[in-house]
Amino acid sequence: MKLNQLLAVTAAGVLTACSSNVTEVKSPDGTIKFNLDNTESGLTYTVSDSETVVVSPSRLGFVLADGEMLDKFDIKSTATSSHDETWETTWGESRFVRDNYNQLTVEMQQRGGDLLVNLEVRVFDDGFGYRYVFPEQQRDSLVVMEELTEFKLPAESQAWAMSAENAYLEGYFNKSSLAELDTIRTPVTIELPGKYLAIHEAALTDFPKMNLMRTDDVTLRSQLVPWSNGVAAYVATPFATPWRFMIIGDEPGDLVTSYLMLNLNEPCAIADASFCKPMKYLGVWWEMHLFKTYWYKCDRHGATTENVKRYIDFVAEHGIPGVLVEGWNKGWEGHWPANEHFSFTDPYDDYDIDELSRYAQEKGVELIMHHETGAWTKNYEAQLDTAYQYMNDHNIHNVKTGYVNLLMDGKEDHSSQYGVRHYRKVIETAAKYTSNIDNHEPVMPTGLQRTYPNLMTQEGVRGQEHSAWDQDGGNPPYHTVVMPFTRGLAGPMDFTFGTFNYDNPNSPHARVQTTLAKELALYVIIYSPMQMASDLPENYAAHLDAFQFIKDVPVDWDETVVPAAVIGDYVAIARKDRNSTDWYLGVATDEEARQLDIPLDFLDADAEYTAQIYADAPDADWQSNPTAYVITEQTVTAEDILPVKLAAGGGTAVRFIKK
Ligand code: NOJ
Ligand code: CA
């Protein structure tokens, strides 16, 4: 795409009907129709695509303090506009993103009351979003108790959903009918015959997270995560809620390659975002999750000067930019989540941070800071400036933050407005200190990385650590072929794969349930601009030929395509490197061995590529023979179909080098 195509257009005239009280707006290609219907009993919206109704009349509105209802409205005016702009991402799955929609803005007043609220609707070719905007008005503050927004879905919907019960969003997404759902988190992905939908929210900056609660067998209603006093949100007008959105696609891959959520976030707010650099890293981390070493100071302390130098030496030798160090600061003794007073400037005395920052710099390596807060956010906020200045003083510009505790400050939910405000404050402070964040135990991401590209990646996923110690035995093979179509739709995941050694003597009940080749494929399949190679240096040294793929694989992409996928069974994702003409392909299966034929038509036509293929060996199997792989090379073109043979729990990773 050429830079001269980066243009914005705003024009009027997409409103197709405004007679009586029905209002309609269509997607630019005319296939998706969003209708508002304002009646005596309230305001509802309906959405259909070229084939069918995807959202049946669904309610909109709020309940405010003292039972005040904001669900019946008088429409004061309607206005439409169109927008077509292509913008460049700071980093991401696609270098350029087209933001093309028709907008309907409905100015409304509470029926029988004084409150003013507008509904802003944007309809894209791949879905729609809407938000409530409270303009400046006499009432300068509101207390929101409940949101009434509904999604009434087709009866045959099957939902891939995660129960809201899961701590830290570290649960499985399972498939069920809507009638079987608990209260769930978003994103939720809906399968229909020949159609895929995903519901989530965008630009969550000062509001609670929207969970969805089932009100009947086909209807999901917003359930805002409240403060401990029961209030959902304190709002000062003027104010806009996050966008509630739905992606509509024909295939699972359409959900993955939709950038609708990013389009609904504000443009980059960091004037010079050149410090927001994607990177790969190793870390003093997996060894602690395997209970080989410990976070606290003892004779098996992980974060010693000597051990960290070992990691620095290894990454420097292999051209990996970063080393994360956990357990460097005092306070990890005993049940550490109870530690309300972690210091972020006080290292253990066997961790010489001055020497290590000097050594890392000499070797061209970046140390990655770790701030485990135990979710004591007041303690963290009190130290934010000193902690980030301390990082700058040690030439550290990346930090992994963490919030292990079921409640923040013993009281508030991570997904409440309290939590959302805290995370936002950390992102903004980090930006001030030109620092990037890898946030663990987050609120579900909503695309804020467009505005703050220093919010590089987040956990909020049942990541690799569960396969080190979880009582359930570890993430089953199907988990990673569900993630791209569910949690992945919310943004980058710090999943931290890369296991090359499957022995787990200290937790024999658990293990990583993949083949080694699948671990490689995940670097392409599961997107993050910060990717960890989570295994120990000695385990990579034992398979340097396979480690080559981790060294080569980019973390920033020009373009992404999904050549094949059945959610929960298998997935193939191909991405083009942002900094070269190389393409990469990752293919993975669940517990079933299978053969797939992947068309290579994503490659440039009229060009030859050397395909370096990292595949499961014929006798590979995640349970009995995970480290059996074969590396082969062949010449391919865009005309070819690549046969890919996957072991049970297996995968294939391919680098395509243009000749
Ligand atoms: C939970 C994080 O997800 C994990 O990566 C980290 O090692 C521990 N907390 C300790 O902070
Ligand atoms: Ca975690």
XYZ file of C-alpha atoms and ligand atoms in Angstrom:
671
model
C 0.000 0.000 0.000
C 1.327 3.464 -0.859
C 1.555 6.345 1.554
C -0.484 8.517 -0.743
C -3.350 6.153 -0.058
C -3.341 7.254 3.576
C -6.241 9.589 3.325
C -9.293 10.406 5.331
C -12.646 11.146 3.823
C -15.683 12.383 5.617
C -18.910 12.730 3.782
C -22.556 12.824 4.627
C -25.365 10.692 3.391
C -25.700 7.081 4.427
C -28.865 7.353 6.434
C -31.362 5.379 4.438
C -34.501 5.866 6.495
C -35.579 8.202 9.205
C -39.314 8.054 8.847
C -41.420 7.530 11.971
C -38.855 6.401 14.480
C -36.850 3.747 12.624
C -33.269 4.524 11.750
C -30.923 2.432 9.662
C -27.259 2.565 8.732
C -25.440 0.156 6.419
C -21.855 -0.968 6.003
C -19.920 0.645 3.129
C -20.455 -2.490 1.006
C -24.134 -2.496 1.933
C -24.193 -6.010 3.385
C -24.483 -5.282 7.113
C -27.520 -3.334 8.255
C -27.916 -1.789 11.707
C -31.447 -0.639 12.632
C -32.533 1.356 15.623
C -36.114 1.194 16.734
C -37.330 3.685 19.306
C -40.690 2.772 20.811
C -42.739 3.475 23.910
C -41.126 0.564 25.692
C -37.552 1.567 24.886
C -34.788 1.681 22.336
C -33.650 -1.497 20.567
C -31.246 -2.308 17.760
C -31.268 -5.069 15.153
C -28.425 -6.169 12.894
C -28.576 -8.284 9.788
C -26.118 -9.234 7.090
C -26.846 -10.283 3.503
C -28.191 -13.665 4.654
C -29.782 -13.395 8.033
C -30.539 -11.463 11.202
C -27.480 -11.740 13.470
C -28.802 -9.616 16.340
C -32.574 -9.644 16.929
C -34.106 -6.583 18.591
C -31.883 -5.993 21.607
C -32.226 -3.468 24.357
C -29.984 -0.475 25.073
C -29.646 1.700 28.161
C -28.579 1.957 31.781
C -29.812 1.884 35.347
C -28.386 4.758 37.389
C -28.205 5.367 41.135
C -31.463 5.285 43.113
C -33.111 3.181 40.443
C -33.193 6.005 37.905
C -33.801 4.442 34.488
C -32.072 5.566 31.331
C -33.769 3.202 28.880
C -36.459 5.305 27.207
C -35.502 8.179 25.010
C -36.737 10.988 22.834
C -34.640 11.256 19.700
C -33.621 14.866 19.161
C -31.623 14.456 15.971
C -29.815 11.971 13.800
C -26.742 12.541 11.662
C -24.654 10.360 9.438
C -21.136 10.433 8.145
C -18.687 8.178 6.342
C -15.059 7.554 6.967
C -12.367 5.871 4.905
C -8.804 6.086 6.074
C -5.809 3.789 5.980
C -3.441 4.186 8.910
C -0.116 2.645 9.785
C 0.301 0.618 12.965
C 3.313 1.269 15.222
C 3.670 -2.532 15.301
C 1.201 -5.344 14.814
C -0.223 -8.129 12.694
C -0.740 -5.833 9.732
C 1.287 -2.782 8.824
C -1.634 -0.874 7.324
C -5.200 -0.945 8.564
C -8.181 0.348 6.648
C -10.758 2.120 8.799
C -13.855 2.313 6.643
C -17.314 2.753 8.113
C -20.608 4.561 7.973
C -21.596 6.283 11.174
C -24.935 7.145 12.647
C -25.085 9.550 15.579
C -28.369 9.744 17.433
C -28.829 12.582 19.905
C -31.281 11.578 22.600
C -32.832 12.822 25.812
C -34.053 10.662 28.653
C -37.814 10.422 28.240
C -39.441 12.376 31.065
C -36.020 13.418 32.369
C -33.158 15.786 31.692
C -30.266 13.487 30.842
C -28.678 13.768 27.432
C -27.040 10.768 25.829
C -25.999 10.072 22.256
C -25.607 6.733 20.588
C -22.737 6.512 18.116
C -22.924 3.595 15.713
C -20.236 2.577 13.240
C -20.944 -0.092 10.663
C -17.976 -1.635 8.874
C -17.839 -4.318 6.179
C -16.702 -6.782 8.876
C -19.024 -5.859 11.727
C -20.269 -2.980 13.816
C -19.626 -1.068 17.029
C -21.587 1.397 19.110
C -21.047 3.414 22.236
C -22.979 5.730 24.514
C -21.715 9.301 24.649
C -22.820 11.608 27.475
C -22.285 15.148 26.177
C -21.519 18.111 28.384
C -24.726 18.874 30.273
C -26.173 20.163 33.484
C -25.534 16.995 35.415
C -21.760 16.838 35.601
C -21.599 13.408 37.191
C -23.512 10.138 37.009
C -23.404 6.941 38.979
C -23.988 3.914 36.769
C -25.373 0.841 38.513
C -26.136 -1.405 35.533
C -25.857 -1.461 31.774
C -28.826 -2.900 29.893
C -27.110 -3.485 26.553
C -28.144 -6.811 25.065
C -27.101 -9.124 22.269
C -30.019 -11.347 21.215
C -28.374 -13.992 19.041
C -29.640 -16.632 16.602
C -31.061 -19.710 18.322
C -28.555 -22.086 16.677
C -25.553 -20.158 18.052
C -22.731 -22.159 19.578
C -20.497 -20.080 21.811
C -16.765 -20.428 22.500
C -16.721 -18.748 25.879
C -14.781 -18.429 29.115
C -16.639 -18.306 32.406
C -16.227 -15.068 34.349
C -15.344 -17.241 37.354
C -11.771 -17.830 36.171
C -9.181 -15.938 38.191
C -7.005 -13.592 36.132
C -8.774 -14.615 32.880
C -6.666 -17.801 32.979
C -9.403 -20.215 31.958
C -10.391 -22.369 29.011
C -12.754 -21.267 26.290
C -15.233 -24.088 25.792
C -17.954 -24.600 23.233
C -21.591 -24.806 24.262
C -25.025 -23.627 23.293
C -26.003 -20.204 24.604
C -28.502 -21.861 26.928
C -25.655 -23.561 28.805
C -23.600 -20.425 29.427
C -22.609 -19.009 32.810
C -21.793 -15.358 33.060
C -18.869 -15.036 30.686
C -16.022 -12.736 29.810
C -15.710 -11.211 26.392
C -14.446 -11.872 23.766
C -17.019 -14.550 23.068
C -16.975 -16.224 19.680
C -20.195 -17.495 18.130
C -20.335 -20.276 15.538
C -23.328 -20.444 13.220
C -23.753 -22.489 10.073
C -21.401 -20.722 7.642
C -20.887 -17.724 9.898
C -18.674 -16.619 12.763
C -19.317 -13.735 15.155
C -17.253 -12.301 17.990
C -18.504 -9.906 20.654
C -16.123 -7.761 22.662
C -15.470 -4.154 23.650
C -12.933 -1.566 22.476
C -11.202 1.361 24.166
C -11.845 0.449 27.797
C -10.130 3.356 29.546
C -12.327 4.513 32.449
C -15.229 2.135 32.850
C -15.676 -1.405 34.210
C -15.182 -4.422 32.013
C -18.349 -5.723 30.340
C -19.054 -9.339 31.184
C -22.064 -10.985 29.565
C -24.822 -12.637 31.508
C -27.421 -14.886 29.966
C -30.967 -13.594 30.463
C -32.718 -16.264 28.377
C -31.643 -18.989 25.964
C -30.582 -16.579 23.233
C -29.833 -13.286 24.981
C -26.618 -12.060 26.551
C -26.763 -8.876 28.576
C -23.910 -6.634 29.698
C -22.943 -7.110 33.317
C -20.471 -4.455 34.369
C -17.899 -5.587 36.945
C -18.715 -3.431 39.977
C -16.666 -1.705 42.658
C -16.829 -3.375 46.062
C -19.699 -1.002 47.016
C -21.865 -2.287 44.168
C -21.496 0.770 41.922
C -20.571 -0.065 38.352
C -19.066 3.248 37.278
C -18.552 6.827 38.351
C -18.841 8.998 35.288
C -18.035 12.702 34.876
C -19.698 14.264 31.837
C -18.724 14.655 29.033
C -17.962 10.944 28.776
C -17.965 8.129 26.246
C -18.332 4.474 27.213
C -16.136 1.852 25.579
C -17.421 0.581 22.235
C -19.477 -2.613 22.240
C -18.682 -4.385 19.002
C -19.294 -7.467 16.937
C -17.137 -8.903 14.174
C -19.095 -10.779 11.503
C -17.255 -13.206 9.221
C -17.746 -16.216 6.997
C -14.770 -18.162 8.337
C -12.861 -18.350 11.617
C -9.922 -16.587 9.949
C -12.092 -13.528 9.221
C -12.223 -12.895 12.968
C -8.423 -13.055 13.237
C -7.790 -10.664 10.344
C -10.432 -8.126 11.395
C -8.907 -4.911 12.769
C -12.261 -3.457 13.788
C -11.271 -3.309 17.479
C -8.151 -1.294 16.687
C -10.173 1.010 14.471
C -12.465 1.744 17.410
C -9.520 2.890 19.539
C -8.004 6.365 19.420
C -4.871 6.982 17.314
C -1.423 6.855 18.867
C -1.064 9.352 21.717
C 2.707 8.959 22.065
C 4.447 11.665 20.020
C 7.598 9.650 19.417
C 6.769 5.954 19.745
C 10.115 4.792 18.393
C 10.911 3.240 21.778
C 7.945 0.853 21.391
C 10.038 -1.863 19.778
C 8.834 -5.442 19.398
C 11.295 -7.961 20.816
C 12.010 -11.564 21.737
C 13.328 -12.479 25.142
C 14.456 -15.274 27.430
C 14.163 -15.054 31.159
C 14.926 -16.286 34.622
C 11.364 -17.544 34.806
C 10.579 -21.115 33.654
C 13.199 -22.463 36.059
C 11.137 -21.009 38.909
C 7.882 -22.423 37.557
C 9.627 -25.820 37.399
C 10.713 -25.269 41.032
C 14.365 -25.669 40.089
C 15.112 -22.251 41.541
C 13.127 -19.731 43.578
C 12.043 -16.107 43.476
C 13.219 -15.491 47.078
C 16.829 -15.401 48.197
C 18.078 -18.838 49.234
C 20.806 -21.188 48.055
C 18.685 -21.839 44.969
C 17.835 -18.225 44.207
C 17.192 -17.739 40.471
C 17.975 -14.029 40.127
C 21.644 -14.099 41.030
C 24.188 -11.978 39.204
C 25.916 -15.110 37.972
C 22.788 -16.843 36.686
C 21.551 -13.728 34.911
C 24.968 -13.354 33.232
C 24.525 -16.888 31.934
C 21.240 -15.844 30.269
C 22.785 -12.622 28.944
C 25.666 -14.591 27.424
C 23.276 -17.032 25.776
C 20.980 -14.419 24.234
C 23.938 -12.287 23.119
C 25.386 -15.298 21.330
C 22.077 -16.000 19.578
C 20.929 -12.479 18.777
C 17.869 -12.471 21.037
C 17.394 -8.937 22.397
C 16.089 -9.361 25.954
C 16.415 -11.088 29.320
C 13.620 -10.928 31.897
C 14.598 -11.345 35.533
C 11.989 -12.235 38.159
C 12.708 -12.462 41.892
C 15.368 -9.710 41.814
C 13.751 -7.491 44.426
C 13.243 -8.115 48.135
C 9.910 -9.410 49.371
C 9.377 -12.867 47.862
C 9.647 -14.857 51.093
C 6.650 -16.914 52.218
C 3.202 -16.291 50.750
C 4.310 -13.275 48.700
C 0.899 -12.116 47.409
C 0.321 -11.039 51.004
C 3.316 -8.708 50.726
C 1.705 -5.273 50.593
C 5.029 -3.483 50.360
C 7.118 -4.848 47.500
C 9.839 -2.315 46.721
C 10.693 -1.793 43.081
C 14.082 -0.255 43.788
C 15.528 -2.648 46.351
C 17.403 -5.650 44.924
C 18.463 -8.739 46.870
C 22.157 -8.460 47.707
C 23.140 -11.375 45.437
C 21.695 -9.428 42.461
C 24.116 -6.705 41.398
C 21.868 -4.606 39.180
C 24.530 -1.982 38.436
C 26.959 -4.611 37.234
C 24.238 -6.443 35.289
C 22.998 -3.346 33.508
C 26.611 -2.561 32.579
C 27.204 -6.149 31.445
C 23.960 -6.301 29.452
C 24.761 -3.035 27.701
C 28.265 -4.229 26.870
C 26.744 -7.337 25.293
C 24.004 -5.427 23.460
C 21.255 -7.034 25.531
C 18.288 -5.390 27.234
C 17.307 -6.394 30.736
C 13.550 -6.648 31.274
C 12.350 -5.422 34.648
C 9.781 -7.274 36.746
C 7.215 -5.551 38.971
C 5.092 -8.111 40.776
C 2.695 -5.934 42.741
C 0.648 -8.657 44.438
C -2.205 -6.417 43.219
C -1.345 -3.899 45.952
C -1.885 -1.066 43.531
C -1.668 1.778 46.055
C 1.821 0.617 46.988
C 2.737 0.457 43.303
C 1.226 3.819 42.436
C 3.121 5.445 45.306
C 6.371 4.174 43.745
C 5.567 4.575 40.054
C 7.825 7.528 39.361
C 10.756 6.252 41.395
C 10.385 2.731 39.977
C 10.391 3.900 36.354
C 13.199 6.388 37.002
C 15.177 3.501 38.535
C 14.596 1.536 35.340
C 15.790 4.451 33.206
C 18.850 4.792 35.438
C 19.679 1.159 34.678
C 18.983 1.436 30.962
C 15.848 -0.723 31.285
C 12.909 0.147 29.036
C 10.682 -2.905 29.284
C 8.822 -4.138 32.328
C 6.664 -7.148 33.071
C 4.010 -6.128 35.593
C 1.934 -8.571 37.628
C -1.137 -8.566 39.874
C -1.332 -11.934 41.623
C -4.098 -11.587 44.184
C -7.773 -12.169 43.715
C -8.561 -8.571 44.614
C -6.703 -5.303 44.198
C -5.763 -3.717 47.517
C -7.711 -6.491 49.231
C -10.966 -5.090 47.906
C -11.528 -4.303 44.241
C -11.789 -6.522 41.178
C -9.071 -6.311 38.518
C -11.843 -5.849 35.910
C -13.632 -3.045 37.789
C -13.343 0.652 36.992
C -10.840 0.776 39.868
C -8.628 -1.765 38.110
C -9.055 -0.196 34.673
C -8.005 3.202 36.057
C -4.944 1.685 37.701
C -3.732 -0.117 34.570
C -4.251 3.057 32.565
C -2.193 5.083 35.032
C 0.665 2.582 34.770
C 0.590 2.641 30.952
C 0.671 6.446 30.911
C 3.467 6.641 33.464
C 5.496 4.045 31.591
C 5.060 6.076 28.393
C 6.434 9.129 30.190
C 9.553 7.117 30.998
C 9.773 5.640 27.467
C 9.045 2.176 28.841
C 7.057 -0.707 27.423
C 4.739 -2.975 29.355
C 4.080 -6.703 29.370
C 1.161 -6.832 31.790
C 0.156 -10.012 33.616
C -3.146 -10.526 35.427
C -4.698 -7.690 33.396
C -8.220 -6.642 32.636
C -9.091 -8.167 29.259
C -7.310 -6.128 26.553
C -9.466 -3.942 24.288
C -7.074 -2.543 21.685
C -5.524 0.259 23.759
C -2.182 -0.580 22.163
C -3.212 1.565 19.199
C -3.258 4.629 21.457
C -0.454 3.459 23.742
C 1.838 1.213 21.712
C 4.035 0.904 24.811
C 1.350 -1.496 26.072
C 3.114 -4.212 24.146
C 1.509 -7.397 25.362
C -0.556 -8.849 28.168
C -1.300 -12.168 29.775
C -4.967 -12.676 30.659
C -4.669 -16.105 29.128
C -4.099 -19.589 30.464
C -0.473 -19.500 29.364
C 2.412 -21.941 29.392
C 3.013 -21.620 33.154
C -0.093 -23.735 33.796
C 1.628 -26.582 31.977
C 4.472 -26.380 34.494
C 2.410 -26.941 37.616
C -1.361 -26.895 37.192
C -3.211 -29.663 39.020
C -5.218 -30.288 35.829
C -2.028 -31.572 34.197
C -1.374 -28.594 31.913
C -3.052 -26.979 28.930
C -4.516 -29.683 26.695
C -3.487 -29.719 23.000
C -6.761 -28.139 21.814
C -6.213 -25.018 23.926
C -3.773 -23.320 21.547
C -5.993 -23.972 18.518
C -8.870 -22.183 20.291
C -6.891 -19.176 21.567
C -6.383 -17.351 18.227
C -10.184 -17.245 17.735
C -11.146 -16.234 21.276
C -8.738 -14.513 23.671
C -6.473 -13.632 20.738
C -9.168 -11.358 19.289
C -8.646 -9.043 22.281
C -4.989 -8.440 21.403
C -1.435 -9.705 21.920
C -0.925 -12.576 24.359
C 2.196 -13.161 26.437
C 1.607 -16.918 26.336
C 5.345 -17.747 26.693
C 5.757 -20.998 24.758
C 9.044 -22.395 23.488
C 9.400 -25.622 25.492
C 12.156 -27.907 24.160
C 12.494 -30.178 27.213
C 9.413 -31.980 28.505
C 10.815 -33.421 31.769
C 9.127 -31.984 34.809
C 10.538 -33.891 37.803
C 9.196 -31.534 40.471
C 5.622 -31.550 39.132
C 5.288 -34.931 37.379
C 1.494 -34.540 37.218
C 1.861 -31.646 34.727
C 3.597 -31.106 31.418
C 3.574 -29.128 28.204
C 1.164 -31.038 25.951
C 2.687 -30.352 22.547
C 5.441 -31.559 20.282
C 8.545 -29.436 19.927
C 7.617 -28.583 16.322
C 4.248 -27.262 17.536
C 6.059 -25.019 20.025
C 7.813 -23.442 17.026
C 4.564 -23.089 15.073
C 3.017 -21.162 17.992
C 5.423 -18.250 17.385
C 3.505 -17.593 14.178
C 0.045 -18.654 15.357
C -0.201 -16.781 18.656
C 0.529 -13.145 18.085
C 2.561 -10.961 20.411
C 5.097 -8.202 19.686
C 7.025 -9.474 22.716
C 7.612 -13.199 22.438
C 9.341 -15.212 25.094
C 11.491 -18.233 24.422
C 10.565 -19.590 27.809
C 12.750 -22.682 28.142
C 16.187 -22.762 29.753
C 19.322 -21.878 27.754
C 20.701 -25.419 28.194
C 17.533 -26.896 26.667
C 17.867 -24.670 23.613
C 21.573 -25.513 23.388
C 20.544 -29.184 23.098
C 18.492 -28.445 19.934
C 20.242 -25.550 18.240
C 18.961 -26.590 14.808
C 15.348 -26.152 15.969
C 16.222 -23.063 18.004
C 17.219 -21.462 14.711
C 13.500 -20.972 13.965
C 13.007 -19.021 17.223
C 16.035 -16.902 16.303
C 14.633 -16.214 12.836
C 10.932 -15.704 13.514
C 9.906 -12.019 13.484
C 7.709 -10.345 16.100
C 6.370 -7.608 13.854
C 4.333 -8.289 10.743
C 3.385 -6.685 7.481
C 0.366 -8.846 6.786
C -1.502 -11.828 8.248
C -3.629 -14.480 6.539
C -5.391 -17.598 7.804
C -5.210 -20.298 5.103
C -7.043 -22.968 7.135
C -8.803 -23.313 10.474
C -11.457 -25.202 12.388
C -11.734 -23.686 15.859
C -10.591 -26.229 18.445
C -9.275 -28.707 15.828
C -6.513 -27.079 13.837
C -5.211 -23.754 12.597
C -2.791 -22.458 9.983
C -1.685 -18.823 10.078
C 0.763 -17.174 7.670
C 2.393 -13.824 8.268
C 4.768 -11.676 6.278
C 7.761 -10.195 8.065
C 7.533 -6.394 8.366
C 11.262 -6.019 7.804
C 12.013 -8.404 4.935
C 10.358 -10.278 2.077
C 10.108 -13.490 4.154
C 6.835 -15.185 4.958
C 6.264 -17.516 7.925
C 3.654 -20.207 8.412
C 2.534 -21.911 11.610
C 0.224 -24.924 11.537
C -1.001 -26.728 14.653
C -3.456 -29.422 15.599
C -5.267 -30.529 18.753
C -4.821 -34.045 20.186
C -5.575 -35.566 16.773
C -2.864 -36.321 14.241
C -3.875 -35.026 10.821
C -2.691 -34.120 7.357
C -3.562 -30.722 5.912
C -2.934 -29.251 2.489
C -2.008 -25.593 2.770
C -2.238 -23.492 -0.407
C 0.755 -21.168 -0.581
C -1.087 -18.513 -2.579
C -0.183 -15.901 0.041
C 3.380 -15.887 -1.381
C 4.283 -13.376 -4.098
C 3.320 -14.644 -7.545
C 6.194 -15.157 -10.000
C 8.715 -15.726 -7.234
C 10.510 -18.739 -5.830
C 10.996 -19.251 -2.151
C 13.198 -21.573 -0.128
C 10.895 -23.157 2.427
C 12.661 -24.197 5.630
C 10.247 -26.660 7.191
C 10.317 -27.674 10.863
C 7.923 -30.614 11.109
C 6.961 -33.433 13.462
C 8.973 -36.583 12.734
C 6.835 -39.537 11.529
C 6.985 -41.086 15.019
C 6.390 -37.841 16.933
C 3.548 -37.665 19.438
C 3.012 -35.091 22.189
C 2.745 -37.770 24.839
C 5.298 -40.374 23.894
C 7.797 -38.634 21.628
C 7.494 -34.830 21.704
C 11.048 -33.924 20.690
C 11.080 -35.882 17.412
C 11.252 -33.354 14.588
C 12.681 -33.108 11.091
C 13.996 -30.024 9.353
C 13.880 -30.023 5.557
C 14.238 -27.506 2.766
C 12.471 -27.275 -0.566
C 11.753 -24.709 -3.258
C 8.137 -23.559 -3.496
C 6.009 -20.977 -5.308
C 2.608 -19.414 -4.766
C 1.147 -22.098 -7.048
C 2.085 -24.912 -4.674
C 0.044 -26.666 -2.076
C 2.133 -27.701 0.905
C 1.141 -31.033 2.443
C 1.573 -30.754 6.208
C 1.597 -33.845 8.426
C 0.895 -33.131 12.060
C 1.460 -35.544 14.940
C -1.059 -35.767 17.771
C -0.557 -32.474 19.624
C 1.814 -31.481 16.854
C 2.625 -28.658 14.498
C 4.734 -27.402 11.628
C 6.649 -24.140 11.344
C 7.901 -22.810 8.027
C 10.118 -19.921 7.016
C 9.814 -18.906 3.343
C 12.866 -17.016 2.063
C 12.347 -15.236 -1.243
C 15.044 -16.234 -3.744
C 2.155 -14.654 37.568
C 2.731 -14.400 36.230
O 1.815 -14.724 35.219
C 3.978 -15.226 36.105
O 4.506 -15.121 34.806
C 4.968 -14.754 37.143
O 6.118 -15.560 37.082
C 4.367 -14.852 38.545
N 3.092 -14.217 38.584
C 5.240 -14.185 39.577
O 5.173 -12.792 39.415
Ca -0.483 -15.342 35.444
